C-alpha positions as semicolon CSV with decimal commas, in nm:
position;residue;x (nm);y (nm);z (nm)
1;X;-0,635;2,014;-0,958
2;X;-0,630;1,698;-1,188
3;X;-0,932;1,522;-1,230
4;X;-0,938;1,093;-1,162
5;X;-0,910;0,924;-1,505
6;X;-1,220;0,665;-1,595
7;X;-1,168;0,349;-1,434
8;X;-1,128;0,062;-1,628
9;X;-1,183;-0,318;-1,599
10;X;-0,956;-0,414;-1,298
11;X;-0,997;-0,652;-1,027
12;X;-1,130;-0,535;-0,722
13;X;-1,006;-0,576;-0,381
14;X;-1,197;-0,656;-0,116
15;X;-1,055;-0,452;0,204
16;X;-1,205;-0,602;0,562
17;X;-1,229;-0,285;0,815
18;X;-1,095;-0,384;1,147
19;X;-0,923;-0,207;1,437
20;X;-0,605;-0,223;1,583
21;X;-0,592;-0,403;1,917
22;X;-0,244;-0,265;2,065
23;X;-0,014;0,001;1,905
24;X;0,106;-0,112;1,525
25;X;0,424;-0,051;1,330
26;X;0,313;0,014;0,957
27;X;0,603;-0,149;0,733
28;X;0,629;-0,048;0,397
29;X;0,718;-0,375;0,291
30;X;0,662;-0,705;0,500
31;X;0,970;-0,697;0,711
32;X;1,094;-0,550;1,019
33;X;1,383;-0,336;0,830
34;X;1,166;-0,201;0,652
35;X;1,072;0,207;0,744
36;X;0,745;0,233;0,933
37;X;0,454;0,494;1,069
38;X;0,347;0,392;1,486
39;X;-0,093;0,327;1,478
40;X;-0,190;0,393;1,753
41;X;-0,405;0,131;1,917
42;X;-0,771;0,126;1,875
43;X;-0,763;0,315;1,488
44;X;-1,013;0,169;1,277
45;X;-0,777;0,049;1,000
46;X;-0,860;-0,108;0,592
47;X;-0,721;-0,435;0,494
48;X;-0,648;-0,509;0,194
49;X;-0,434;-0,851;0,196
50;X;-0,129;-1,058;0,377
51;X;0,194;-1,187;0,323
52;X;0,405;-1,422;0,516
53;X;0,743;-1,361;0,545
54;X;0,973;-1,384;0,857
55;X;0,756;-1,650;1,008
56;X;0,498;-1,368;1,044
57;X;0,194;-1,326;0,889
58;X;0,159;-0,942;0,759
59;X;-0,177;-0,741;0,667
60;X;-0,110;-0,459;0,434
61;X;-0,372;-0,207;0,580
62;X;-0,465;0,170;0,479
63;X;-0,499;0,363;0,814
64;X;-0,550;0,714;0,902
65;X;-0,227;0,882;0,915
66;X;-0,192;0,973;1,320
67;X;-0,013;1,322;1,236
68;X;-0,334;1,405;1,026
69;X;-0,651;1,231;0,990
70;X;-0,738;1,372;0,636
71;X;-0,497;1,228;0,494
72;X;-0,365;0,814;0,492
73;X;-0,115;0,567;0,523
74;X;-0,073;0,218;0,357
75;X;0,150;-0,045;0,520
76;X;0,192;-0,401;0,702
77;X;0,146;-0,486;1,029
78;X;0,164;-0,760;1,217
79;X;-0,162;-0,946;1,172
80;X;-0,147;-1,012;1,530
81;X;-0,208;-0,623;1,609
82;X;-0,581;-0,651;1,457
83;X;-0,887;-0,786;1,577
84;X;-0,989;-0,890;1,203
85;X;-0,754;-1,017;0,921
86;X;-0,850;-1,104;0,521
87;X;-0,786;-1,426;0,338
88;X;-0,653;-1,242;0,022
89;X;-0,303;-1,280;-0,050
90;X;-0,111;-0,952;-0,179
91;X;0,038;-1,195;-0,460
92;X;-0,294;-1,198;-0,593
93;X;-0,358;-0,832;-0,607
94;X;-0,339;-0,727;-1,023
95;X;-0,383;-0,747;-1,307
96;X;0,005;-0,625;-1,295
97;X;0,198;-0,391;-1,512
98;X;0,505;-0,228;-1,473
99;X;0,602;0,193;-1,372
100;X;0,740;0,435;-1,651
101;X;1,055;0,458;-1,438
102;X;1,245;0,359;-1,137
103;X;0,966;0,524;-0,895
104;X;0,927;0,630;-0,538
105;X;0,666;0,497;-0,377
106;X;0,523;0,642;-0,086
107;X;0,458;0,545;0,252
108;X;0,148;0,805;0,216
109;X;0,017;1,006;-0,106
110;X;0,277;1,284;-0,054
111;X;0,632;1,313;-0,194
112;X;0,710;1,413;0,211
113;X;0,656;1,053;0,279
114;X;0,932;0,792;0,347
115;X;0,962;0,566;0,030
116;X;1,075;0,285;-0,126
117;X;1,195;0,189;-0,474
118;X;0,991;0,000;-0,760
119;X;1,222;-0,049;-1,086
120;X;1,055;-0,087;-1,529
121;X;0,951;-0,398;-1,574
122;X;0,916;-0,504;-1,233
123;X;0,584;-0,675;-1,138
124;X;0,323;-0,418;-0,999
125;X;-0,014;-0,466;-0,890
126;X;-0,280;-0,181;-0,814
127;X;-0,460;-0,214;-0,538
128;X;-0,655;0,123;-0,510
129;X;-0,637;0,487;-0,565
130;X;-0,722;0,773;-0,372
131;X;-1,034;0,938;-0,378
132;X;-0,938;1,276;-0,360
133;X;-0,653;1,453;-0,465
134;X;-0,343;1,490;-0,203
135;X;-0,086;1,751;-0,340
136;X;-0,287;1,833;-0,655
137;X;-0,311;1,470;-0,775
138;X;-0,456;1,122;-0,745
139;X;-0,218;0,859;-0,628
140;X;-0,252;0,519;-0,646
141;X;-0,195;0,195;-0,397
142;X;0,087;-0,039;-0,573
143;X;0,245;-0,332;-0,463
144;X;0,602;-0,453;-0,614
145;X;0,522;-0,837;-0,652
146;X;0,901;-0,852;-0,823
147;X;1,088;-1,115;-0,667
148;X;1,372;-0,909;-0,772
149;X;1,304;-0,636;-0,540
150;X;1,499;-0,687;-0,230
151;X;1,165;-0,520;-0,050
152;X;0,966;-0,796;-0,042
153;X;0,592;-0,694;-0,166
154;X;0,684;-0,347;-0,145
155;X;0,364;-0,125;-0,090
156;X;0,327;0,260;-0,168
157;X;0,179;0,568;-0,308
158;X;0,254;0,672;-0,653
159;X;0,156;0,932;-0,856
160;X;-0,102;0,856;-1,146
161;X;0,119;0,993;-1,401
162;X;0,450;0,759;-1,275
163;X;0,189;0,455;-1,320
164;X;0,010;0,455;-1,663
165;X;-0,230;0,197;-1,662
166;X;-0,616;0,148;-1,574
167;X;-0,743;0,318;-1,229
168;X;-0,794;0,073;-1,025
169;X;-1,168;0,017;-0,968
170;X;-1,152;0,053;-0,592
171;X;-1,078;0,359;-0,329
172;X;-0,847;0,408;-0,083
């Protein structure tokens, strides 16, 4: 087991707890092609920040994961599907750095997760990391701001070691 680095000076984000007023695709980016986990409705979900895109507004929540409640998934849904929303915009979310690597990032802190891609020197900004350990390490929340990604504001789970900059001061 690894132990959670220090954290460092990095901008908090302010997640709004809400539940889900009908059943809720989680997107791991914020578009309807994008892969997705069902939540059910009623789950008390975390959110963290929107996007607009597709003349829909999308909230990029942290949910329980409905296979397993110990463990969680991040995602957008359709900020129509919760009874409470946030005024932070996902654009906002940093300070930004960039991965080691081209990186998978998760739909859920496991590699058994669907994924998407974030590329070097592509925009990324943390938004929180987990608070335990899932698979004998700490992950942490990014979002791909890159408009060069063709996953717009592409949201996952990476590994701390794949993402070597400060911890991110809050918890998923």
């Amino acid at each position: 087991m690894t132990s959670s680095p220090a954290s460092a000076e990095t901008a908090d984000v302010n997640f709004v707890s809400t539940v889900t007023n009908q059943i809720a695709w989680a997107h791991q980016c914020a578009a309807m092609h994008c892969g997705y986990h069902v939540i059910p409705s009623g789950t008390i979900v975390r959110v963290a920040c929107y996007v607009l895109n597709e003349n829909l507004e999308y909230d990029l929540v942290v949910a329980p994961a409905p296979w397993d409640g110990s463990t969680i998934i991040a995602g957008y849904v359709d900020r129509n599907a919760l009874r409470d929303s946030t005024f932070q915009r996902c654009v906002d979310i940093g300070p930004t750095g960039t991965v080691n690597t081209e990186t998978w990032a998760h739909s859920c802190p496991s590699l058994n997760c669907g994924y998407g891609q974030m590329y070097q020197n592509e925009n990324i900004g943390p938004l929180c990391r987990t608070a335990g350990t899932f698979e004998g390490r700490y992950w942490d929340l990014l979002i791909d701001h890159s408009p060069t990604n063709a996953n717009l504001e592409l949201a996952g789970f990476v590994p701390i070691a794949d993402w070597p900059h400060a911890d991110p001061a809050t918890k998923c």
